[in-house]
Coordinates of C-alpha atoms and ligand atoms in Angstrom, one line a residue:
M981 CA 143.0 81.0 140.5
H982 CA 144.5 81.3 137.1
I983 CA 144.7 79.3 133.9
S984 CA 148.0 78.3 132.3
V985 CA 147.5 79.7 128.8
A986 CA 145.1 82.2 127.4
I987 CA 144.8 82.3 123.6
I988 CA 143.2 85.4 122.1
G989 CA 141.4 84.6 118.8
A990 CA 140.0 81.5 117.2
G991 CA 141.4 81.9 113.7
F992 CA 144.0 79.6 112.2
A993 CA 146.6 80.8 114.6
G994 CA 144.6 80.3 117.8
I995 CA 143.3 76.9 116.8
G996 CA 146.7 75.8 115.7
T997 CA 148.2 76.8 119.0
A998 CA 145.5 75.0 120.9
I999 CA 146.1 71.8 118.9
R1000 CA 149.9 71.9 119.5
L1001 CA 149.4 72.6 123.2
K1002 CA 147.1 69.6 123.5
E1003 CA 149.7 67.5 121.7
R1004 CA 152.2 68.5 124.3
G1005 CA 149.8 67.4 127.1
I1006 CA 148.9 71.0 128.1
E1007 CA 145.1 71.0 128.6
D1008 CA 144.7 74.0 130.9
F1009 CA 144.2 76.6 128.2
T1010 CA 141.3 78.7 127.0
I1011 CA 140.7 80.5 123.7
F1012 CA 138.9 83.8 124.0
E1013 CA 137.1 84.7 120.8
R1014 CA 135.0 87.9 120.3
D1015 CA 132.8 86.3 117.6
A1016 CA 130.3 83.5 117.9
R1017 CA 132.2 81.1 115.6
V1018 CA 135.8 80.0 114.8
G1019 CA 137.5 80.7 111.6
G1020 CA 138.8 84.3 111.7
T1021 CA 139.6 85.6 108.2
W1022 CA 137.7 82.7 106.6
R1023 CA 134.6 83.2 108.7
D1024 CA 134.5 86.9 107.9
N1025 CA 135.5 86.9 104.2
T1026 CA 132.5 85.2 102.5
Y1027 CA 132.3 87.6 99.5
P1028 CA 131.5 85.9 96.2
G1029 CA 134.7 84.4 94.8
A1030 CA 136.6 84.6 98.2
A1031 CA 139.5 82.2 97.9
C1032 CA 143.1 81.6 98.9
D1033 CA 146.0 82.6 96.6
I1034 CA 148.3 79.9 98.0
P1035 CA 147.7 76.2 97.0
S1036 CA 145.8 74.4 99.8
R1037 CA 148.5 71.7 100.2
L1038 CA 150.7 74.6 101.5
Y1039 CA 147.9 76.7 102.9
S1040 CA 147.1 74.1 105.6
Y1041 CA 149.0 72.8 108.7
S1042 CA 151.5 70.1 108.1
F1043 CA 150.2 68.5 111.4
A1044 CA 146.7 68.5 110.0
P1045 CA 147.0 67.3 106.4
N1046 CA 143.8 67.2 104.4
P1047 CA 143.7 64.7 101.5
D1048 CA 140.3 65.9 100.4
W1049 CA 141.0 69.5 99.1
S1050 CA 138.8 69.8 96.0
H1051 CA 141.0 72.1 94.0
T1052 CA 144.6 73.3 93.9
Y1053 CA 143.4 76.6 95.4
S1054 CA 140.5 76.5 97.9
R1055 CA 137.5 78.8 98.3
S1056 CA 136.7 80.4 101.6
E1057 CA 133.9 77.9 102.6
E1058 CA 136.2 74.9 102.1
I1059 CA 139.0 76.5 104.2
L1060 CA 136.4 77.3 106.9
S1061 CA 135.3 73.7 106.9
Y1062 CA 138.9 72.6 107.2
I1063 CA 139.2 74.7 110.4
D1064 CA 135.9 73.3 111.7
T1065 CA 137.2 69.8 111.1
M1066 CA 140.5 70.5 113.0
V1067 CA 138.4 71.9 116.0
E1068 CA 136.3 68.8 116.0
D1069 CA 139.1 66.2 115.5
H1070 CA 141.2 67.7 118.2
G1071 CA 138.4 68.4 120.7
I1072 CA 139.1 72.2 120.9
E1073 CA 135.5 73.4 121.1
P1074 CA 135.2 72.9 124.9
H1075 CA 138.2 75.2 125.4
I1076 CA 136.6 78.2 123.5
R1077 CA 134.8 81.0 125.1
F1078 CA 132.9 82.8 122.3
G1079 CA 131.6 86.4 122.8
H1080 CA 134.7 87.3 124.8
T1081 CA 136.4 90.4 123.3
V1082 CA 139.7 91.0 125.1
S1083 CA 140.0 94.7 125.8
D1084 CA 143.0 94.9 128.1
L1085 CA 146.1 92.9 129.1
R1086 CA 148.1 93.7 132.2
Y1087 CA 151.1 92.0 133.6
D1088 CA 151.7 91.6 137.3
A1089 CA 155.4 91.1 138.0
S1090 CA 154.8 90.0 141.6
D1091 CA 153.3 86.7 140.6
G1092 CA 154.1 86.6 136.8
L1093 CA 150.4 86.5 135.8
W1094 CA 148.5 88.4 133.1
T1095 CA 145.1 89.9 133.9
I1096 CA 142.8 89.7 131.0
T1097 CA 139.8 92.1 130.8
F1098 CA 136.9 91.8 128.4
A1099 CA 134.7 94.4 126.6
E1100 CA 131.6 92.5 127.7
A1101 CA 130.6 92.1 131.3
H1102 CA 132.6 88.9 131.9
R1103 CA 134.8 88.5 134.9
T1104 CA 138.5 89.1 134.4
V1105 CA 140.7 86.1 134.0
R1106 CA 144.3 85.6 135.1
A1107 CA 146.7 83.5 133.1
R1108 CA 150.4 82.5 133.3
S1109 CA 150.9 83.1 129.6
V1110 CA 149.0 84.7 126.8
V1111 CA 149.2 84.0 123.1
L1112 CA 147.9 87.0 121.1
A1113 CA 146.5 85.4 118.0
S1114 CA 144.1 88.2 117.1
G1115 CA 145.2 88.3 113.5
P1116 CA 146.5 91.1 111.3
L1117 CA 143.6 91.3 109.0
A1118 CA 140.7 91.0 111.4
N1119 CA 139.2 94.6 111.3
A1120 CA 137.5 95.6 108.1
S1121 CA 138.3 99.2 107.1
F1122 CA 136.3 101.7 105.0
P1123 CA 138.6 104.1 103.1
D1124 CA 139.0 107.6 104.4
I1125 CA 137.0 109.3 101.5
P1126 CA 135.0 112.4 102.2
G1127 CA 131.3 112.0 102.2
L1128 CA 131.2 108.3 103.0
D1129 CA 128.3 108.8 105.4
D1130 CA 126.3 110.9 102.9
Y1131 CA 125.8 108.0 100.5
R1132 CA 122.1 106.9 100.5
G1133 CA 122.5 103.7 98.5
H1134 CA 123.6 100.3 99.8
K1135 CA 127.2 99.9 101.1
I1136 CA 129.0 96.6 101.5
H1137 CA 132.5 95.8 102.7
S1138 CA 134.2 92.8 101.2
A1139 CA 134.9 91.4 104.7
R1140 CA 131.3 91.8 105.9
W1141 CA 129.3 90.6 102.8
D1142 CA 125.6 91.2 102.8
H1143 CA 124.3 87.9 101.4
D1144 CA 120.7 89.1 101.4
Y1145 CA 121.4 91.9 98.9
D1146 CA 120.2 91.0 95.4
F1147 CA 122.5 92.4 92.8
T1148 CA 120.2 91.5 89.9
G1149 CA 119.7 94.6 87.7
K1150 CA 121.7 96.8 90.0
K1151 CA 124.3 99.5 89.1
V1152 CA 127.3 98.6 91.3
A1153 CA 130.6 100.3 92.1
V1154 CA 133.7 98.4 93.3
V1155 CA 136.2 100.6 95.1
G1156 CA 139.6 99.0 95.2
T1157 CA 141.6 96.7 92.9
G1158 CA 143.5 94.6 95.4
A1159 CA 143.4 90.9 96.2
S1160 CA 139.7 90.8 97.3
A1161 CA 138.5 93.1 94.4
V1162 CA 140.0 90.9 91.7
Q1163 CA 138.0 88.0 93.1
I1164 CA 134.8 89.9 93.5
V1165 CA 134.6 91.6 90.1
P1166 CA 134.3 88.5 88.0
E1167 CA 131.4 87.3 90.2
L1168 CA 129.6 90.6 90.2
V1169 CA 129.7 91.1 86.4
D1170 CA 127.6 87.9 86.1
R1171 CA 124.9 89.3 88.5
A1172 CA 124.7 93.0 88.3
A1173 CA 123.4 95.2 85.4
S1174 CA 126.6 97.2 85.4
V1175 CA 129.9 97.3 87.4
K1176 CA 132.3 100.2 87.6
V1177 CA 135.7 99.4 89.1
F1178 CA 137.5 102.3 90.7
Q1179 CA 141.3 101.8 90.5
R1180 CA 143.8 103.9 92.4
T1181 CA 146.9 101.7 91.5
A1182 CA 147.1 98.9 89.0
G1183 CA 148.6 95.7 90.5
W1184 CA 150.9 93.0 89.0
V1185 CA 148.6 90.1 88.1
L1186 CA 149.8 86.6 87.6
P1187 CA 147.6 83.8 86.1
R1188 CA 146.1 81.3 88.5
M1189 CA 145.7 77.8 87.2
N1190 CA 143.1 76.1 89.5
A1191 CA 142.7 72.4 88.8
R1192 CA 140.1 70.1 90.3
T1193 CA 141.7 67.3 92.3
G1194 CA 140.6 63.9 91.0
E1195 CA 139.3 61.1 93.1
T1196 CA 142.4 58.9 92.4
T1197 CA 144.7 61.7 93.6
K1198 CA 142.7 62.1 96.8
Q1199 CA 142.8 58.3 97.3
I1200 CA 146.6 58.3 96.9
Y1201 CA 146.8 61.1 99.5
R1202 CA 144.5 59.2 101.8
S1203 CA 146.4 56.0 101.6
V1204 CA 150.0 57.2 101.2
P1205 CA 150.5 60.1 103.7
G1206 CA 154.1 60.5 102.3
A1207 CA 152.6 61.5 99.0
Q1208 CA 150.9 64.5 100.6
R1209 CA 154.1 65.5 102.4
L1210 CA 155.9 65.3 99.1
A1211 CA 153.3 67.5 97.3
R1212 CA 153.5 70.1 100.1
S1213 CA 157.2 70.1 99.9
L1214 CA 157.2 70.6 96.2
W1215 CA 154.9 73.6 96.6
F1216 CA 157.0 74.9 99.4
W1217 CA 160.2 74.9 97.4
G1218 CA 158.5 76.2 94.3
H1219 CA 157.4 79.2 96.3
E1220 CA 160.9 79.6 97.8
T1221 CA 162.1 80.0 94.2
V1222 CA 159.5 82.8 93.6
A1223 CA 161.0 84.6 96.6
L1224 CA 164.1 85.4 94.4
G1225 CA 161.9 87.7 92.3
V1226 CA 159.4 88.9 94.9
V1227 CA 161.3 89.5 98.1
W1228 CA 164.3 91.2 96.5
N1229 CA 164.4 93.5 93.5
T1230 CA 166.5 91.3 91.2
P1231 CA 166.7 90.1 87.6
F1232 CA 164.1 87.5 88.7
T1233 CA 161.8 90.4 89.5
R1234 CA 162.0 91.3 85.8
I1235 CA 161.0 87.7 85.0
V1236 CA 157.9 88.0 87.2
E1237 CA 157.0 91.3 85.6
A1238 CA 157.5 89.8 82.1
I1239 CA 155.1 86.9 82.9
S1240 CA 152.6 89.4 84.3
R1241 CA 152.9 91.6 81.1
L1242 CA 152.5 88.6 78.9
H1243 CA 149.4 87.6 80.9
L1244 CA 148.0 91.1 80.4
R1245 CA 148.8 91.2 76.7
T1246 CA 147.2 87.7 76.2
Q1247 CA 144.0 88.7 78.0
V1248 CA 143.6 92.4 77.0
A1249 CA 143.7 93.4 73.4
D1250 CA 143.0 97.1 73.8
P1251 CA 146.4 99.0 74.2
W1252 CA 144.8 101.9 76.2
L1253 CA 143.2 99.5 78.7
R1254 CA 146.5 97.6 78.9
R1255 CA 148.3 100.9 79.7
Q1256 CA 145.8 101.6 82.5
L1257 CA 146.3 98.2 83.9
T1258 CA 150.1 98.3 83.9
P1259 CA 151.7 98.9 87.3
D1260 CA 154.4 101.6 87.8
F1261 CA 156.3 99.8 90.6
A1262 CA 158.5 96.7 91.0
A1263 CA 156.6 93.4 91.2
G1264 CA 156.3 92.3 94.8
C1265 CA 156.4 95.8 96.3
K1266 CA 152.7 95.4 96.8
R1267 CA 150.9 92.1 97.1
L1268 CA 150.9 90.1 93.8
L1269 CA 147.4 89.4 92.5
M1270 CA 146.6 85.9 91.4
T1271 CA 143.8 85.6 88.9
S1272 CA 142.9 84.5 85.4
D1273 CA 139.4 85.9 85.6
Y1274 CA 139.8 89.6 86.4
Y1275 CA 140.9 91.0 83.0
P1276 CA 138.2 89.1 81.1
A1277 CA 135.6 90.4 83.6
L1278 CA 136.8 94.0 83.1
Q1279 CA 136.2 93.7 79.4
R1280 CA 132.6 92.5 79.7
P1281 CA 130.2 95.0 78.1
N1282 CA 128.6 95.7 81.5
C1283 CA 131.9 96.5 83.2
K1284 CA 134.1 99.6 83.1
L1285 CA 137.4 100.5 84.7
V1286 CA 137.6 104.1 86.2
T1287 CA 141.0 105.4 86.8
W1288 CA 140.1 109.0 87.7
P1289 CA 140.8 109.4 91.4
I1290 CA 137.8 109.6 93.7
A1291 CA 137.1 113.1 95.0
R1292 CA 134.2 112.2 97.3
I1293 CA 131.3 110.0 97.9
A1294 CA 128.0 111.8 97.2
E1295 CA 124.4 111.0 98.1
R1296 CA 123.8 108.9 95.0
G1297 CA 127.3 107.7 94.1
I1298 CA 130.9 108.6 93.6
R1299 CA 132.3 111.9 92.3
T1300 CA 135.7 111.7 90.6
V1301 CA 138.2 114.6 90.5
E1302 CA 137.3 115.6 87.0
G1303 CA 133.8 116.5 88.2
V1304 CA 131.8 113.5 87.0
E1305 CA 129.3 111.9 89.3
H1306 CA 128.8 108.2 88.8
Q1307 CA 125.5 107.0 90.3
F1308 CA 125.0 103.5 91.9
D1309 CA 122.5 101.4 93.7
C1310 CA 125.4 99.8 95.7
I1311 CA 129.0 100.5 96.5
V1312 CA 131.2 97.6 97.3
F1313 CA 134.3 98.5 99.3
A1314 CA 137.1 96.1 98.7
T1315 CA 139.4 98.3 100.6
G1316 CA 141.0 95.9 102.9
F1317 CA 141.7 96.1 106.6
D1318 CA 142.7 98.4 109.4
V1319 CA 146.3 97.0 109.5
S1320 CA 148.1 99.0 112.1
T1321 CA 151.8 98.8 111.7
T1322 CA 152.1 100.9 114.8
G1323 CA 150.4 100.6 118.2
T1324 CA 148.8 97.4 119.4
P1325 CA 145.4 95.8 118.7
I1326 CA 144.5 96.0 122.4
P1327 CA 146.2 97.9 125.3
V1328 CA 149.0 95.8 126.7
T1329 CA 150.8 96.8 129.9
G1330 CA 154.0 95.1 130.8
V1331 CA 156.7 95.2 133.5
D1332 CA 156.8 98.5 135.5
G1333 CA 153.7 99.8 133.7
R1334 CA 155.3 99.8 130.3
E1335 CA 152.8 100.4 127.5
L1336 CA 153.4 98.4 124.4
A1337 CA 151.3 100.8 122.2
A1338 CA 153.6 103.7 123.2
E1339 CA 156.7 101.6 122.5
W1340 CA 155.4 100.6 119.1
S1341 CA 154.1 104.1 118.2
R1342 CA 156.8 104.5 115.5
G1343 CA 156.5 100.9 114.3
A1344 CA 156.1 97.5 115.8
Y1345 CA 159.1 95.3 116.6
A1346 CA 159.7 92.1 118.4
Y1347 CA 162.2 89.3 119.0
R1348 CA 161.8 86.9 116.0
S1349 CA 158.2 88.3 115.7
I1350 CA 157.0 86.3 118.7
A1351 CA 157.9 88.2 121.9
V1352 CA 158.8 91.6 123.2
S1353 CA 161.2 92.3 126.0
G1354 CA 159.5 93.7 129.1
Y1355 CA 156.3 91.7 128.4
P1356 CA 157.1 88.3 129.9
N1357 CA 155.1 85.2 129.1
L1358 CA 153.3 87.0 126.2
F1359 CA 153.6 85.6 122.7
F1360 CA 152.5 86.8 119.3
T1361 CA 151.4 84.9 116.3
F1362 CA 151.7 86.8 113.0
G1363 CA 153.7 89.4 115.0
P1364 CA 155.9 92.1 113.7
N1365 CA 157.9 91.3 110.5
S1366 CA 156.5 87.8 110.0
G1367 CA 154.6 88.6 106.8
P1368 CA 155.4 86.4 103.8
G1369 CA 155.5 88.0 100.4
H1370 CA 155.8 84.8 98.5
S1371 CA 154.6 81.8 100.6
S1372 CA 151.9 80.6 102.8
A1373 CA 151.1 82.5 106.0
L1374 CA 150.5 79.1 107.6
V1375 CA 154.1 78.0 107.1
Y1376 CA 155.2 81.0 109.1
M1377 CA 152.4 80.5 111.6
E1378 CA 153.2 76.9 112.2
A1379 CA 156.8 77.7 113.0
Q1380 CA 155.6 80.4 115.5
I1381 CA 153.2 78.1 117.1
D1382 CA 155.7 75.3 117.6
Y1383 CA 158.2 77.8 119.1
I1384 CA 155.6 79.3 121.4
T1385 CA 154.3 75.9 122.6
D1386 CA 157.8 74.8 123.3
A1387 CA 158.5 78.0 125.3
V1388 CA 155.2 77.6 127.2
A1389 CA 155.9 73.9 127.9
Q1390 CA 159.3 74.9 129.4
L1391 CA 157.7 77.7 131.4
L1392 CA 154.9 75.4 132.8
G1393 CA 157.0 72.2 133.0
N1394 CA 159.7 73.9 135.1
G1395 CA 157.3 75.8 137.3
W1396 CA 159.0 79.1 136.4
K1397 CA 157.3 82.3 137.2
A1398 CA 158.1 83.9 133.9
I1399 CA 160.4 84.1 130.9
D1400 CA 161.2 87.3 129.3
V1401 CA 163.2 87.8 126.1
R1402 CA 166.5 89.7 126.7
A1403 CA 166.5 93.3 125.3
D1404 CA 169.9 92.9 123.8
A1405 CA 168.9 89.8 121.9
Q1406 CA 165.8 91.6 120.6
D1407 CA 167.9 94.7 119.5
R1408 CA 170.4 92.6 117.8
Y1409 CA 167.7 90.8 115.9
N1410 CA 166.0 94.0 114.8
R1411 CA 169.2 95.8 113.7
D1412 CA 169.9 92.9 111.4
L1413 CA 166.3 92.6 110.2
Q1414 CA 166.0 96.3 109.3
R1415 CA 169.4 96.2 107.5
R1416 CA 168.2 93.3 105.5
L1417 CA 164.9 95.0 104.7
T1418 CA 166.6 97.8 102.9
S1419 CA 167.4 95.6 99.9
T1420 CA 163.8 94.2 99.6
T1421 CA 161.2 95.1 97.0
W1422 CA 158.8 96.3 99.8
N1423 CA 161.3 99.0 100.7
S1424 CA 162.0 99.9 97.0
G1425 CA 159.8 103.0 96.8
C1426 CA 156.1 102.1 96.4
Q1427 CA 153.5 102.9 99.0
S1428 CA 151.9 100.0 100.7
W1429 CA 150.3 98.9 103.9
Y1430 CA 153.5 97.1 104.7
L1431 CA 155.2 100.4 105.7
T1432 CA 154.5 103.0 108.3
E1433 CA 154.0 106.6 107.2
D1434 CA 157.7 107.3 107.6
G1435 CA 158.7 104.2 105.7
F1436 CA 159.4 101.8 108.6
N1437 CA 158.7 98.2 107.6
A1438 CA 157.1 96.4 110.6
T1439 CA 155.3 93.7 108.6
M1440 CA 157.4 91.7 106.3
F1441 CA 160.2 89.1 106.8
P1442 CA 163.2 89.9 104.6
G1443 CA 164.1 86.4 103.5
F1444 CA 163.1 82.9 102.5
A1445 CA 160.3 81.1 104.4
S1446 CA 162.9 78.4 105.2
Q1447 CA 165.1 81.0 106.9
Y1448 CA 162.1 82.2 109.0
V1449 CA 161.2 78.7 110.0
G1450 CA 164.9 77.9 110.7
Q1451 CA 165.3 80.7 113.2
L1452 CA 162.3 79.4 115.2
R1453 CA 163.3 75.8 115.3
R1454 CA 164.3 75.8 119.0
V1455 CA 164.0 78.0 122.0
D1456 CA 167.5 79.3 122.7
L1457 CA 167.3 80.0 126.4
R1458 CA 170.5 82.2 126.2
D1459 CA 168.2 84.8 124.7
W1460 CA 165.7 84.7 127.6
R1461 CA 165.7 85.7 131.2
I1462 CA 164.0 83.1 133.5
F1463 CA 162.2 84.2 136.7
V1464 CA 161.5 81.7 139.5
H1465 CA 158.9 82.0 142.3
E1466 CA 160.2 83.3 145.6
S1467 CA 159.3 80.0 147.2
A1468 CA 161.5 78.1 144.7
R1469 CA 164.5 80.4 145.2
T1470 CA 167.5 78.2 146.0
P1471 CA 170.9 79.5 145.3
A1472 CA 171.0 77.4 142.1
A1473 CA 167.5 78.7 140.9
A1474 CA 168.5 82.3 141.7
A1475 CA 171.5 81.9 139.5
I1476 CA 169.5 81.3 136.3
Q1477 CA 168.3 84.9 136.4
Ligands
LIG2468 C1 140.5 87.7 101.9 C2 141.8 87.2 102.5 C3 142.5 86.4 101.7 C4 143.7 85.9 102.2 N1 144.5 85.1 101.4 C5 145.7 84.6 101.9 C6 146.5 83.9 101.1 O1 146.2 83.6 99.9 N2 147.6 83.4 101.6 C7 148.0 83.6 102.8 O2 149.1 83.2 103.2 N3 147.3 84.4 103.6 C8 146.1 84.9 103.2 N4 145.4 85.7 104.0 C9 145.9 86.1 105.3 C10 145.1 85.4 106.4 O3 144.6 86.5 107.2 C11 146.0 84.5 107.2 O4 146.5 83.5 106.3 C12 145.4 83.8 108.4 O5 144.1 83.4 108.1 C13 145.4 84.6 109.6 O6 144.9 83.8 110.7 P1 145.0 84.4 112.2 O7 144.4 83.3 113.0 O8 146.3 85.0 112.5 O9 144.0 85.6 112.1 P2 142.4 85.7 111.9 O10 142.0 84.7 110.9 O11 142.1 87.1 111.6 O12 141.8 85.3 113.3 C14 141.9 86.2 114.4 C15 140.7 85.9 115.3 O13 140.9 86.7 116.5 C16 139.6 87.3 116.9 N5 139.9 88.5 117.6 C17 140.5 89.6 117.1 N6 140.6 90.5 118.1 C18 140.1 90.0 119.2 C19 139.9 90.4 120.6 N7 140.3 91.6 121.0 N8 139.3 89.5 121.5 C20 138.9 88.3 121.1 N9 139.1 87.8 119.8 C21 139.6 88.7 118.9 C22 138.9 87.5 115.5 O14 137.5 87.6 115.7 C23 139.4 86.3 114.7 O15 138.5 85.2 114.9 C24 144.2 86.3 103.5 C25 143.4 87.1 104.3 C26 142.2 87.6 103.8 C27 141.4 88.6 104.6

């Protein structure tokens, strides 16, 4: 007994894949989710101020438009409720097995099936194809600072917020100044007695104008679907223009930096603080920060920016390298995720016992980010080099999902045993990709989680979103090897291998 498709993860990618499979008439699929609820990122990140940096019209699926977004940019709860609605509207819930943590994937070339093992005591499952939609930012990570376990106060990670903790009257530290931190700090200064923000690197900050969507606009979107498509399209092409300054280090990058400097100058009067908040790398090299609330919050009387590097965490607080110990009731770690650009999230064994983690030990790579040669019928969402620097992750994900569902539909519809991407097609793709990456901002010299320790970029796509989407528009079978079952081997069928 086996199922046709196993999807790992019930975040945006897993749910989107399920919807598109259903729309193709493929009902024999199961989503395995380790948690007890759908939503992924937006289920986990419920910290105060958690929101998306991409306008909701673009940070949503084109096949599931939502006329009711309350603002240009949505908060985490609204995005989570959008995911819930998709699950309900498309009848996905019966396909989900919660509390199933996939711990191993193993391919059997004799019958072209994957064996899926779980961390819990569930029975193994066999599947014709597997979609690994476990997400790149699913595992919260505490920083590697000495003494982390010595701290006796309260510790909170941004991705595992403790909603029972009362910040009133408390002395709080925020470690990190990335995308989550700049959303948390403005909320915390309103609640805590004092907030100290520990900054390692200043980021480029752009203003975020978040407007409420009026009832009339919503009504237009409800009654004229074309209006929503148009709005999405305008946002899409607007972001494509931004790529010129964010993906590549060009004169447009200087424009992005000038806008950011002007924003800093407008919001921060003190020249010394401005200097501390001025980045020393090209805009786009690390993720751009979108907020109009962060700088004002930093200048509140109960808030202070600390730029001395952290030496260690002590029993009562944080010791910085110049020997000062700052004492706190609570330390908030806005330090991101365990984003491995090498290895794999779970052990994956392919043809002839090949281990994907070993093959990716110096940096992950794939064919168009969605498949790896030697691992037939296995597909990735948000796979290697599919990260957008300037646009919505969902635009990229939708293209992956449509490609994957098309490939799966051909695999199942034709009764093939397996499809495996050709190694030469994969090599060609990656040679070109790495050549193109050399001229991008991410490879321009700053240190970021986009790169491995030796500077290999396994995360970002070096181009416009439209180019990424374009390359996934159709499954080109010339790049794939097709395997048929022994019983179906006719001279003609044998010839397609
Ligand atoms: C705070 C925050 C803000 C963000 N803002 C933006 C933004 O502004 N714009 C943007 O484009 N992107 C943003 N992102 C990126 C965001 O992660 C993606 O846009 C998208 O939500 C990823 O969806 P996903 O389904 O691939 O992964 P996830 O949402 O992470 O879902 C993966 C799911 O897989 C499950 N899972 C993982 N491992 C296993 C396993 N072994 N077995 C079973 N289940 C498993 C997880 O529990 C999770 O439910 C943000 C991310 C974060 C964390």
